[in-house]
Coordinates of C-alpha atoms in Angstrom, one line a residue:
Chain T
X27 CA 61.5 2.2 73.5
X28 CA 62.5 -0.8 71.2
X29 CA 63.6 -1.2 67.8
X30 CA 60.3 -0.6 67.0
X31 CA 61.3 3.1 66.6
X32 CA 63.8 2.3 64.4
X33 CA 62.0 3.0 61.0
X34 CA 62.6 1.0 58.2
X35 CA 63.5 2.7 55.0
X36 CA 61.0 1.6 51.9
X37 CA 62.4 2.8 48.3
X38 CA 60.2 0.9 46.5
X39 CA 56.4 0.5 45.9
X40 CA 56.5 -2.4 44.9
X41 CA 58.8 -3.5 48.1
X42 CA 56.4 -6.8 49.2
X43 CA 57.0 -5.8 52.8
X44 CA 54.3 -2.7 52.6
X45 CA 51.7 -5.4 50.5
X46 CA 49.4 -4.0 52.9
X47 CA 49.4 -0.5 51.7
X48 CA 48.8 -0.9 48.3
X49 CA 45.9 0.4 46.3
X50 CA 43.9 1.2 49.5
X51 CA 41.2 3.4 47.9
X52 CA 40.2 0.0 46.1
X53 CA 40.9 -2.0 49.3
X54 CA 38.1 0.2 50.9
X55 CA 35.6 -2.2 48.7
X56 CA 36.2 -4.7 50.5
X57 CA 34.3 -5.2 53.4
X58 CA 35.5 -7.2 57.1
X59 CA 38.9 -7.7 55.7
X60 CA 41.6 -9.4 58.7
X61 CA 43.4 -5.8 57.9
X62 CA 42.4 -2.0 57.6
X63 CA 44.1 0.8 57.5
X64 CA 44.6 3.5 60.3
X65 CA 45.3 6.9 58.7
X66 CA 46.4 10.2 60.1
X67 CA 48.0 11.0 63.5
X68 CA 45.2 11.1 65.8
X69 CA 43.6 8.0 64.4
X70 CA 47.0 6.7 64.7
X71 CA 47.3 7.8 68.7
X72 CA 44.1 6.0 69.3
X73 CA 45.4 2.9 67.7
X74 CA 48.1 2.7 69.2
X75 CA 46.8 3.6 73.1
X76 CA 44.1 0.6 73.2
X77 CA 44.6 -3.0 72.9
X78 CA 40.9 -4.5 71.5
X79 CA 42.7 -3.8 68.0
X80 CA 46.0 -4.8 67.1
X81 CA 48.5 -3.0 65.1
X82 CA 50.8 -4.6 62.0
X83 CA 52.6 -1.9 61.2
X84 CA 53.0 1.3 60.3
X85 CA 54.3 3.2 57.3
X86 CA 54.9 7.1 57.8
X87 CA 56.2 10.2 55.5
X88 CA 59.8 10.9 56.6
X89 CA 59.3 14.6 56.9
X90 CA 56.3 13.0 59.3
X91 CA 58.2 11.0 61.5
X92 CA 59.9 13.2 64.1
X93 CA 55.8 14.5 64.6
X94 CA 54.6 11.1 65.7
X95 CA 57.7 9.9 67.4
X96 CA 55.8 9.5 71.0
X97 CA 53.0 7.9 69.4
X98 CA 55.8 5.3 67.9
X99 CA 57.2 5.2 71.3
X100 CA 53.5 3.5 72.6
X101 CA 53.7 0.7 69.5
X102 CA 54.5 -3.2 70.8
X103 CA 58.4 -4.1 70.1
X104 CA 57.4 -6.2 67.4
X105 CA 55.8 -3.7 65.0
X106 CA 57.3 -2.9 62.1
X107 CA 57.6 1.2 61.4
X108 CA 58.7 1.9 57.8
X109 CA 59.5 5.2 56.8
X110 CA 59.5 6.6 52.5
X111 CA 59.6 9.7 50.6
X112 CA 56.4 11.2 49.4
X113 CA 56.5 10.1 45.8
X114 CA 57.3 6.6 47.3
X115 CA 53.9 6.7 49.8
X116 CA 51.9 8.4 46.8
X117 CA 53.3 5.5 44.3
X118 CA 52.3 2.5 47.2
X119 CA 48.7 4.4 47.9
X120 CA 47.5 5.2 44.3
X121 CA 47.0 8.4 44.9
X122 CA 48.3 11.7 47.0
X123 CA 48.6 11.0 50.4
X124 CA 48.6 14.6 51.7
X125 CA 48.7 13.0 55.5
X126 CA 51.4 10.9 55.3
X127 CA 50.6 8.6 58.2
X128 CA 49.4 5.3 57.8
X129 CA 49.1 2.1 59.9
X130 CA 47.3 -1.8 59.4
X131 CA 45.9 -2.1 61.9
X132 CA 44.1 -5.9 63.1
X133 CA 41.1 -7.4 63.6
X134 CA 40.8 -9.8 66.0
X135 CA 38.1 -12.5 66.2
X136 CA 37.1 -11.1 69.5
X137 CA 36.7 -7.7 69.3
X138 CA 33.1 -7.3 68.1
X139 CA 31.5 -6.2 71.5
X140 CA 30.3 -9.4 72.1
X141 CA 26.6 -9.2 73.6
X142 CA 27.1 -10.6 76.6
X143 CA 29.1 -8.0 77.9
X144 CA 26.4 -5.5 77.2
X145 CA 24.4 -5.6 80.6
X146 CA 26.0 -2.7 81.7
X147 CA 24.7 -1.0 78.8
X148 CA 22.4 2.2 79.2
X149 CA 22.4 3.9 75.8
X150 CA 23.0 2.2 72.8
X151 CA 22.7 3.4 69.0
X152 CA 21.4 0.9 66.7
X153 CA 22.2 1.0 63.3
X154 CA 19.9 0.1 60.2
X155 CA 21.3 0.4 56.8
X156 CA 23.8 3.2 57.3
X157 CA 25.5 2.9 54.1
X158 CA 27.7 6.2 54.0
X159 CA 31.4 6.1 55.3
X160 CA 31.2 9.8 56.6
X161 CA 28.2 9.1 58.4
X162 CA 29.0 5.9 60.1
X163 CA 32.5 8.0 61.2
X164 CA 30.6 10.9 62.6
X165 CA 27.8 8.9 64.5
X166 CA 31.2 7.1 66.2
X167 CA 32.6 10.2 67.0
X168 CA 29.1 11.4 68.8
X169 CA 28.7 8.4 70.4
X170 CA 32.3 8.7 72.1
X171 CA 31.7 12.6 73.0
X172 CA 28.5 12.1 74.2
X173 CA 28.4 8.4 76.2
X174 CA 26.5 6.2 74.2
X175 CA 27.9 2.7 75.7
X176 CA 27.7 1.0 72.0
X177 CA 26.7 1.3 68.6
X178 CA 24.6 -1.6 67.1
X179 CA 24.3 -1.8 63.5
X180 CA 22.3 -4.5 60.7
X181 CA 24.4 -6.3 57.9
X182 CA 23.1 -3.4 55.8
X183 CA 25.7 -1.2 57.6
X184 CA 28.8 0.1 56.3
X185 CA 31.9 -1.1 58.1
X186 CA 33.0 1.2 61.0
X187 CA 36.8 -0.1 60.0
X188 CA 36.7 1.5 56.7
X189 CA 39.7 3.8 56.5
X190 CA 37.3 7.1 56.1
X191 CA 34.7 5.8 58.6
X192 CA 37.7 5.3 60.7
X193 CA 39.3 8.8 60.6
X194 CA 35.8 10.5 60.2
X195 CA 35.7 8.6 63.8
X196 CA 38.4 10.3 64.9
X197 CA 39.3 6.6 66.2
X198 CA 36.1 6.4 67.8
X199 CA 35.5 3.1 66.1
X200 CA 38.3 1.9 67.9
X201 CA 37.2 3.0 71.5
X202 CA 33.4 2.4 71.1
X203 CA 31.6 -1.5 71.9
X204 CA 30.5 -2.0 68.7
X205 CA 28.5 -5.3 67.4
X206 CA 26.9 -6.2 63.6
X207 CA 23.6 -8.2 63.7
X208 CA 23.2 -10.5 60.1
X209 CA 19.3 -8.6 59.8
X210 CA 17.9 -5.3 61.6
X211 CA 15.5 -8.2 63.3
X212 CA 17.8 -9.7 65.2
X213 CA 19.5 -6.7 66.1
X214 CA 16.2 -5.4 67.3
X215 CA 15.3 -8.5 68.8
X216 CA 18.2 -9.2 70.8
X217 CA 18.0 -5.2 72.2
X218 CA 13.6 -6.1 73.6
X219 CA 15.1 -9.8 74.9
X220 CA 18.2 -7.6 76.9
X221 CA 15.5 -4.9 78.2
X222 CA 15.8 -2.3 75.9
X223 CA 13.1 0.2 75.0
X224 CA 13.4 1.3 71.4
X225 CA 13.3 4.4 70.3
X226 CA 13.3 5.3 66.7
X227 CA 14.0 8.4 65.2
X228 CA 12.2 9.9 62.2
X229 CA 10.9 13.2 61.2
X230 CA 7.8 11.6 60.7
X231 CA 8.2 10.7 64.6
X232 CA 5.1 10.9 66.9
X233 CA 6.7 11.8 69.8
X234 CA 8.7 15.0 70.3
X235 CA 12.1 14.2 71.4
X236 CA 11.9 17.3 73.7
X237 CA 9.2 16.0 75.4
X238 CA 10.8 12.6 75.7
X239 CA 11.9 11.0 79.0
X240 CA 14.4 8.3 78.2
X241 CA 14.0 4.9 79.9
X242 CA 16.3 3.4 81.9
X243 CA 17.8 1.4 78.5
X244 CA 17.3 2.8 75.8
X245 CA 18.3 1.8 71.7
X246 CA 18.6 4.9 69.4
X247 CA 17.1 3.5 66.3
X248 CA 18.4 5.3 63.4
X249 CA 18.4 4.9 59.4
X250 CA 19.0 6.4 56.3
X251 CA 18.5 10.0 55.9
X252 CA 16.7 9.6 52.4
X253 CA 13.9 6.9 53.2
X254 CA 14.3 7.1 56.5
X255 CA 13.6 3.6 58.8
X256 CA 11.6 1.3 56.7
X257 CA 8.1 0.6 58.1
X258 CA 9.1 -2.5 59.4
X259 CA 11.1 -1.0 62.1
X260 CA 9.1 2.0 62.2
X261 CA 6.3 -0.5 63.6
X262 CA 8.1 -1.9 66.4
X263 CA 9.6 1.3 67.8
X264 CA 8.4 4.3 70.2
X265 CA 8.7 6.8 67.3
X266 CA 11.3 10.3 67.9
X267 CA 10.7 13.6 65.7
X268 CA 13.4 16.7 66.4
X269 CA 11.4 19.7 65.7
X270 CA 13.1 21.8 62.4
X271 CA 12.4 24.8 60.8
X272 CA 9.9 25.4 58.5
X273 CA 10.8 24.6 55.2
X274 CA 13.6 22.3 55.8
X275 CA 12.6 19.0 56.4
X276 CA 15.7 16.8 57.4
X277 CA 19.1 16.7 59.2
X278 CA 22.3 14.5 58.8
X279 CA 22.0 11.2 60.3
X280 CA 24.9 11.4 62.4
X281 CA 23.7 14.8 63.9
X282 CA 20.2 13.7 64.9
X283 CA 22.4 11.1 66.6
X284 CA 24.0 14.2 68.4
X285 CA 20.6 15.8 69.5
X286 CA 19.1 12.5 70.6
X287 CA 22.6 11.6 72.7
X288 CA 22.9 14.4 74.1
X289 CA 19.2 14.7 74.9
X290 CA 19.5 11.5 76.8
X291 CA 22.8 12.6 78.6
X292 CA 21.0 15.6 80.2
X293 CA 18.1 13.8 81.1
X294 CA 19.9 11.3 83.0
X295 CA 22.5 13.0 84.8
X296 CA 20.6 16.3 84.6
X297 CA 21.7 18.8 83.3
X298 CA 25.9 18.7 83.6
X299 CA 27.5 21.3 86.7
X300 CA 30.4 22.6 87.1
Chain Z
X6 CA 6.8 26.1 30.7
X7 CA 9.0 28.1 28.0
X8 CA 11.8 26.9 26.1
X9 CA 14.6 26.6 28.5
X10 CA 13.2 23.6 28.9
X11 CA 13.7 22.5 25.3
X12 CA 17.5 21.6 26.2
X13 CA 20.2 22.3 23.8
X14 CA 22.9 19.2 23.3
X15 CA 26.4 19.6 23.9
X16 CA 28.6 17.0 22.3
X17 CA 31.7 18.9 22.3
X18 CA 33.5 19.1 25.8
X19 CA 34.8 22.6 24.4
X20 CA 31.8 24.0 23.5
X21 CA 32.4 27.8 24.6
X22 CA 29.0 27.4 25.8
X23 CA 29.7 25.5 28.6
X24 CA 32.9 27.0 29.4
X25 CA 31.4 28.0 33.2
X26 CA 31.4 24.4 33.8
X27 CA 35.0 23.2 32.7
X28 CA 37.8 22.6 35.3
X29 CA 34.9 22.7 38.4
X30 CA 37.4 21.4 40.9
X31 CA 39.9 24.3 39.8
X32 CA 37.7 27.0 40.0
X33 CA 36.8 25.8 43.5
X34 CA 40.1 27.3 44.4
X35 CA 39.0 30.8 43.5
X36 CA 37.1 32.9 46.0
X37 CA 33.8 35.0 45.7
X38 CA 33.8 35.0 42.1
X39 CA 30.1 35.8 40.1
X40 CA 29.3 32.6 39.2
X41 CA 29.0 29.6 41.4
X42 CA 28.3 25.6 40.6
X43 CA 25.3 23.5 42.0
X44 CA 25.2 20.2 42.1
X45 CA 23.3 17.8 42.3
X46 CA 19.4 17.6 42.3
X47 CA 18.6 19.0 45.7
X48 CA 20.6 21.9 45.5
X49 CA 19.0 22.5 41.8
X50 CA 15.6 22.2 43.3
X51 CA 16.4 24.9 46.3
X52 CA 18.2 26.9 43.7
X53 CA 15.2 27.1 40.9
X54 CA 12.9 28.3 44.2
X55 CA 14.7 31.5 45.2
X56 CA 15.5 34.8 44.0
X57 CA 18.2 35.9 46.1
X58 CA 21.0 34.4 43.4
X59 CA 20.4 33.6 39.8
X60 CA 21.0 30.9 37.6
X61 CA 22.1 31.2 34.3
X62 CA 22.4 27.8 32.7
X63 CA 21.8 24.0 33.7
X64 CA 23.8 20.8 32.6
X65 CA 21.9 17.7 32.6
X66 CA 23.2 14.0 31.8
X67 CA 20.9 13.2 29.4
X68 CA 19.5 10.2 31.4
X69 CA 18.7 12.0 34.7
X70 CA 17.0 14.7 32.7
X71 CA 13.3 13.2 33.0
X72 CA 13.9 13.4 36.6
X73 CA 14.6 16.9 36.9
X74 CA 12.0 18.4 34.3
X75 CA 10.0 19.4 37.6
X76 CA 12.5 21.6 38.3
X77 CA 13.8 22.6 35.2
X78 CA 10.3 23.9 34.5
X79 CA 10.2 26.6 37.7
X80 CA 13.8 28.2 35.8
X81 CA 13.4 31.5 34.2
X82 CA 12.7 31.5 30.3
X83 CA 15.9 32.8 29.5
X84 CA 18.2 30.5 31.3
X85 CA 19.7 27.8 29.2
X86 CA 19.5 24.2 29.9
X87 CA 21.9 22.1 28.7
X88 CA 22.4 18.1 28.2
X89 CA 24.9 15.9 27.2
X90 CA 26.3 12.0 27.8
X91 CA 28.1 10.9 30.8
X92 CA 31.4 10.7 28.5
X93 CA 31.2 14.6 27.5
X94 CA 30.3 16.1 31.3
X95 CA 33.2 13.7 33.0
X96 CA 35.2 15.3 30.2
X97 CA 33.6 18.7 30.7
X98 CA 34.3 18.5 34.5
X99 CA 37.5 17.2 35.0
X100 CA 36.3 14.4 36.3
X101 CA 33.7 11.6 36.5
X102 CA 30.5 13.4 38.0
X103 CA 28.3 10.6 39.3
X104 CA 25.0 13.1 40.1
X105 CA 24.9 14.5 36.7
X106 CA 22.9 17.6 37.6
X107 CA 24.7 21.2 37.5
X108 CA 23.9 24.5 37.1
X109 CA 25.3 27.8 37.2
X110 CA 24.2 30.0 39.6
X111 CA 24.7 34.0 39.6
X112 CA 25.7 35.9 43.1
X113 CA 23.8 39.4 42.9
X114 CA 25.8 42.2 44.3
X115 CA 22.9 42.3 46.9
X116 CA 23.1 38.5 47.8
X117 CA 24.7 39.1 50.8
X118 CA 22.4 39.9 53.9
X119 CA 22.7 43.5 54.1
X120 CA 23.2 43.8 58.0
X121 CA 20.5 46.9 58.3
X122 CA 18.0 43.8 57.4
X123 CA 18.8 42.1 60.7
X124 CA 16.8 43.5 63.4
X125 CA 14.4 41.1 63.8
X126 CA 17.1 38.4 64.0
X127 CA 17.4 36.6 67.3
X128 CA 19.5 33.9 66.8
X129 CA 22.4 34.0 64.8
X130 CA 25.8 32.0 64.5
X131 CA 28.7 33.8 64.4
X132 CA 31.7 31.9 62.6
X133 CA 35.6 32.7 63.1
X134 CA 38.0 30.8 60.4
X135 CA 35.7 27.7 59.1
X136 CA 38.2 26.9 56.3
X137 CA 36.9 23.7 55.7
X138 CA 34.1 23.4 53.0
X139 CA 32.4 20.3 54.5
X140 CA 32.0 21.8 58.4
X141 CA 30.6 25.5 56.2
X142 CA 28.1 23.7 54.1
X143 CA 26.8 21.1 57.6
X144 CA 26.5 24.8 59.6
X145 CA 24.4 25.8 57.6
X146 CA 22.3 22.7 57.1
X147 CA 22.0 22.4 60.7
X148 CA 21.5 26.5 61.0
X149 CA 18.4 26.3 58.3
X150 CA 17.0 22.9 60.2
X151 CA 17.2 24.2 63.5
X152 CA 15.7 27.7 62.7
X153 CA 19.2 30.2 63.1
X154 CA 18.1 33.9 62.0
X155 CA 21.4 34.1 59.8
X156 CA 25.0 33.0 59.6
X157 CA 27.9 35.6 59.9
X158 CA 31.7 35.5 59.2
X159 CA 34.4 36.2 58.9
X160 CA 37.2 36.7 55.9
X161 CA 39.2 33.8 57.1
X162 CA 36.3 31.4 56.2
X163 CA 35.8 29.8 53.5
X164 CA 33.0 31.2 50.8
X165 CA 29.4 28.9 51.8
X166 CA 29.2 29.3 47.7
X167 CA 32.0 27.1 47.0
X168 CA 30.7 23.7 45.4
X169 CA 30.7 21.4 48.4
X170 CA 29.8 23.4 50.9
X171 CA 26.8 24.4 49.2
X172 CA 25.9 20.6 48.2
X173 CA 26.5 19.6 52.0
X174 CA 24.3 22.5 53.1
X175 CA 21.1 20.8 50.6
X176 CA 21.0 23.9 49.4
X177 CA 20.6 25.9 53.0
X178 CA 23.4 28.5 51.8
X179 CA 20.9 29.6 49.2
X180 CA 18.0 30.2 51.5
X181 CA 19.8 31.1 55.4
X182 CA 20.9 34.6 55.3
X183 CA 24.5 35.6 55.4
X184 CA 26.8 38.4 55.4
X185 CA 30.7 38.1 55.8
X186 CA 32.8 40.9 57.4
X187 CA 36.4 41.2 57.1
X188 CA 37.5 41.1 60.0
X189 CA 36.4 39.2 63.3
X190 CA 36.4 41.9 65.3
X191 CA 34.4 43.7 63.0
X192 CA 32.1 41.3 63.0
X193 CA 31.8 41.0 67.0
X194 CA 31.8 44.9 67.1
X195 CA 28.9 44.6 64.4
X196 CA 27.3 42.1 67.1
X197 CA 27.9 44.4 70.1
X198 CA 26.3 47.3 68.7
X199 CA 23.2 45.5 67.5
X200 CA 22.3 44.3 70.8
X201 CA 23.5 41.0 70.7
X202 CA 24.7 39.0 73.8
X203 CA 28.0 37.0 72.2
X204 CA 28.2 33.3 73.6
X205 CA 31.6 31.4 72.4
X206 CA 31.4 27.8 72.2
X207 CA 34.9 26.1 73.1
X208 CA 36.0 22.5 75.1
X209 CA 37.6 25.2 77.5
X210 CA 33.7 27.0 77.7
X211 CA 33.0 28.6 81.1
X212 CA 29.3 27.6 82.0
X213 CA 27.7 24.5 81.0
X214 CA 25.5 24.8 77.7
X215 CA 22.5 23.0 79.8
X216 CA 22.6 25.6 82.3
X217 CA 22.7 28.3 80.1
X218 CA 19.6 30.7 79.4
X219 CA 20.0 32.3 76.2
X220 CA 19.7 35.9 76.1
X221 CA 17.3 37.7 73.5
X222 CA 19.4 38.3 71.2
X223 CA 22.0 35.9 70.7
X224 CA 25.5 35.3 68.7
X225 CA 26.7 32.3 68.9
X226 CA 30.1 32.3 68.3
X227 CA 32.0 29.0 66.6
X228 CA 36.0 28.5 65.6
X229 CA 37.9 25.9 64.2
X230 CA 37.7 22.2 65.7
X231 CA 41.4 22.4 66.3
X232 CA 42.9 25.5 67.6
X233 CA 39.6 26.6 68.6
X234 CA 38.4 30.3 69.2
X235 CA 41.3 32.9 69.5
X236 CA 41.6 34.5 72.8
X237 CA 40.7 37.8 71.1
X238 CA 37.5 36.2 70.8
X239 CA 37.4 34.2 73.8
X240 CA 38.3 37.5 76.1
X241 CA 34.8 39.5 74.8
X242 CA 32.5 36.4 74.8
X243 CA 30.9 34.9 77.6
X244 CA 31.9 31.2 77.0
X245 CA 30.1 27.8 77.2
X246 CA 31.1 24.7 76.6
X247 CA 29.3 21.1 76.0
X248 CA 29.7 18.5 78.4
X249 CA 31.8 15.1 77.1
X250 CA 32.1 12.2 78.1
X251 CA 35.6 11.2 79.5
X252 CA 38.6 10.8 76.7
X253 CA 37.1 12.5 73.9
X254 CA 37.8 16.3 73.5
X255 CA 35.9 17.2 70.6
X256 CA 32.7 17.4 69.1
X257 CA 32.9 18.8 64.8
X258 CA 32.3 22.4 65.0
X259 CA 28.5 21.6 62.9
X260 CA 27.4 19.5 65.3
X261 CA 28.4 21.7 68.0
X262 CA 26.5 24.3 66.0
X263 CA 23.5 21.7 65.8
X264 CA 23.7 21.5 70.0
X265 CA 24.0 24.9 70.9
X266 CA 21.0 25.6 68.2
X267 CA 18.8 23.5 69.2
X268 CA 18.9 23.9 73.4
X269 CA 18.3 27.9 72.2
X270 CA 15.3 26.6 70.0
X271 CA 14.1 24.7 73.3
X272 CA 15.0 27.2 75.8
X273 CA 12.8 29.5 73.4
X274 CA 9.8 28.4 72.8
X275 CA 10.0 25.6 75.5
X276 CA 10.0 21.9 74.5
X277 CA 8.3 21.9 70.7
X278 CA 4.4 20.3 71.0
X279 CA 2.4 18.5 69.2

């Protein structure tokens, strides 16, 4: 335990020591900023128990504090922990901030999965044009529960680091190799140069992913759920369907993810024991 | 074609003829009321096709209007449509309304899936406290996609009707059957009696779902991400869990739903063909 722990008390919104904080729902704009916010206590836990991303600070709800004390306890010496009233959080955010726990956290130059590190890889998802926060937070999320070894995405992608991304994640984007390619091209080039078979997934698929027998690496290829992958990727991919109900012709991105992760999990370990 | 779809203008946000429309995000707050809002053009599209709940007026911003008249023209002669300028449904709403496309719809004091309908069912999900809108609406998405015979709850849960859960579900609470009991035990007792085999999904799950065969009639039964299923509930189901990968303890309770769904669709009718 250091002094760390021993909050700061902010009065002030305007106080230039919480800079950081202010105005985040316009900050979200923004895109690849040197900052983002971490919000909400298990996004918070995650943040502070790895070391790819650093951590600034952190600015907490008094009536908050004495719930993530532990989590405090984890942060670096040099951290700064401020604490403030609600109407002093709300007045610094722009807006209610029924949570109350907030944190910058740090990019640093390195910690884009860099490619290289990627032979190991099995299972990737590769990301074209996933433009919606929610989305890119709840593929994260199913890639951590269910062992993809990264997610790929084009320039077209959202960033994972956007604060609701982030906390859809439930920190996942934290814990996750992740890498952006500047084009879906290069992204899907750089998978068929590393060995991987691609597999992309589209209701308008050809194979049934049921039927499917994952190779030994294989990229997810997954787009938007309104157009769907443009025919440019479609062309260069094995193609995935998930069988659906009559009638209803499409699920959320994110949970196709699920079925096509977890279809690949049983296939390759079998199916889990114990 | 009749003359609903002549639309009447509204220029005055007051106009006591919108008056369903004003203060959406407060009436949200209210439960199982008559009338209930859909947004958005999806929703209006699965809403116009059905006859289970009525509608009794649509409100269209006058430049997204063309792009609905499809839809506008399947809409019973006597239901009203409605247009006005971005300015007057932002003020109308409460607040700015990007999609521009509402309507009104009616719940029938038959709506709900009368229970003696059910025997055919095979599949159904089975759903203890869902407060949260988003997780009720993506249930049901994923219950409609994946072919679930119905969706049962509990009083604890939040109505499917309520605006967001019904635009996340594209519409799905509209078309999926679904009754709601007032208790949970009167809706496992309901179960029971019916011949269904309950199967509780929980981190803390028994058997593997990949090893399980489900049973010819089956309930499966879903809680909050969180605290999970009660023990009440936990103690009469037989229990399965999802295999994770290691440090993540959680998949969302909809794409749990989405897992479990679609290994009972597989397990079925074996691996969907062609």
């Amino acid at each position: 335990m250091t002094d760390a722990r021993r909050p700061l008390q902010i009065v002030d919104p305007d106080d230039p020591r919480i800079a950081a904080y202010r105005g985040i729902r316009e900050r979200d704009l923004v895109r690849h900023q040197k900052r983002f916010i971490a919000e909400g206590t298990s996004v918070l836990r995650v943040l502070a128990g790895q070391r790819r991303f650093g951590i600034e600070s952190a600015l907490i709800l008094e009536n908050r504090f004495a719930g993530v004390a532990d989590i405090l306890g984890m942060l670096p010496a040099k951290t700064r922990v401020y604490v403030a009233s609600s109407d002093v959080i709300d007045a610094i955010a722009g807006f209610p901030m029924h949570r109350g726990v907030l944190a910058v956290g740090l990019r640093r130059d390195d910690a884009d999965a860099a490619p290289d590190t990627a032979r190991r890889w099995r299972t990737v998802v590769a990301l074209s044009e996933i433009a919606n926060h929610d989305n890119m937070g709840a593929i994260f999320r199913n890639a951590a529960a269910l062992g993809a070894d990264a997610v790929l995405m084009d320039a077209q992608s959202c960033d994972p680091l956007y604060r609701k991304a982030l906390r859809v994640s439930v920190g996942a984007v934290l814990t996750v190799p992740w890498h952006r390619f500047g084009h879906a091209d290069a992204m899907l080039d750089w998978l068929e140069t590393n060995g991987f078979a691609l597999a992309g997934l589209s209701p308008r698929g050809d194979a049934a992913l049921e039927h499917w027998e994952p190779p030994a690496k294989a990229a997810l290829v997954l787009g938007t759920e309104g157009p769907g992958l443009p025919d440019r990727v479609m062309d260069r991919t094995q193609t995935l369907r998930i069988a659906m109900a009559n009638g209803f012709d499409s699920l959320n991105v994110a949970t196709s993810a699920a079925l096509v992760l977890h279809h690949v999990r049983n296939a390759r370990t079998g199916p889990a024991s114990g």
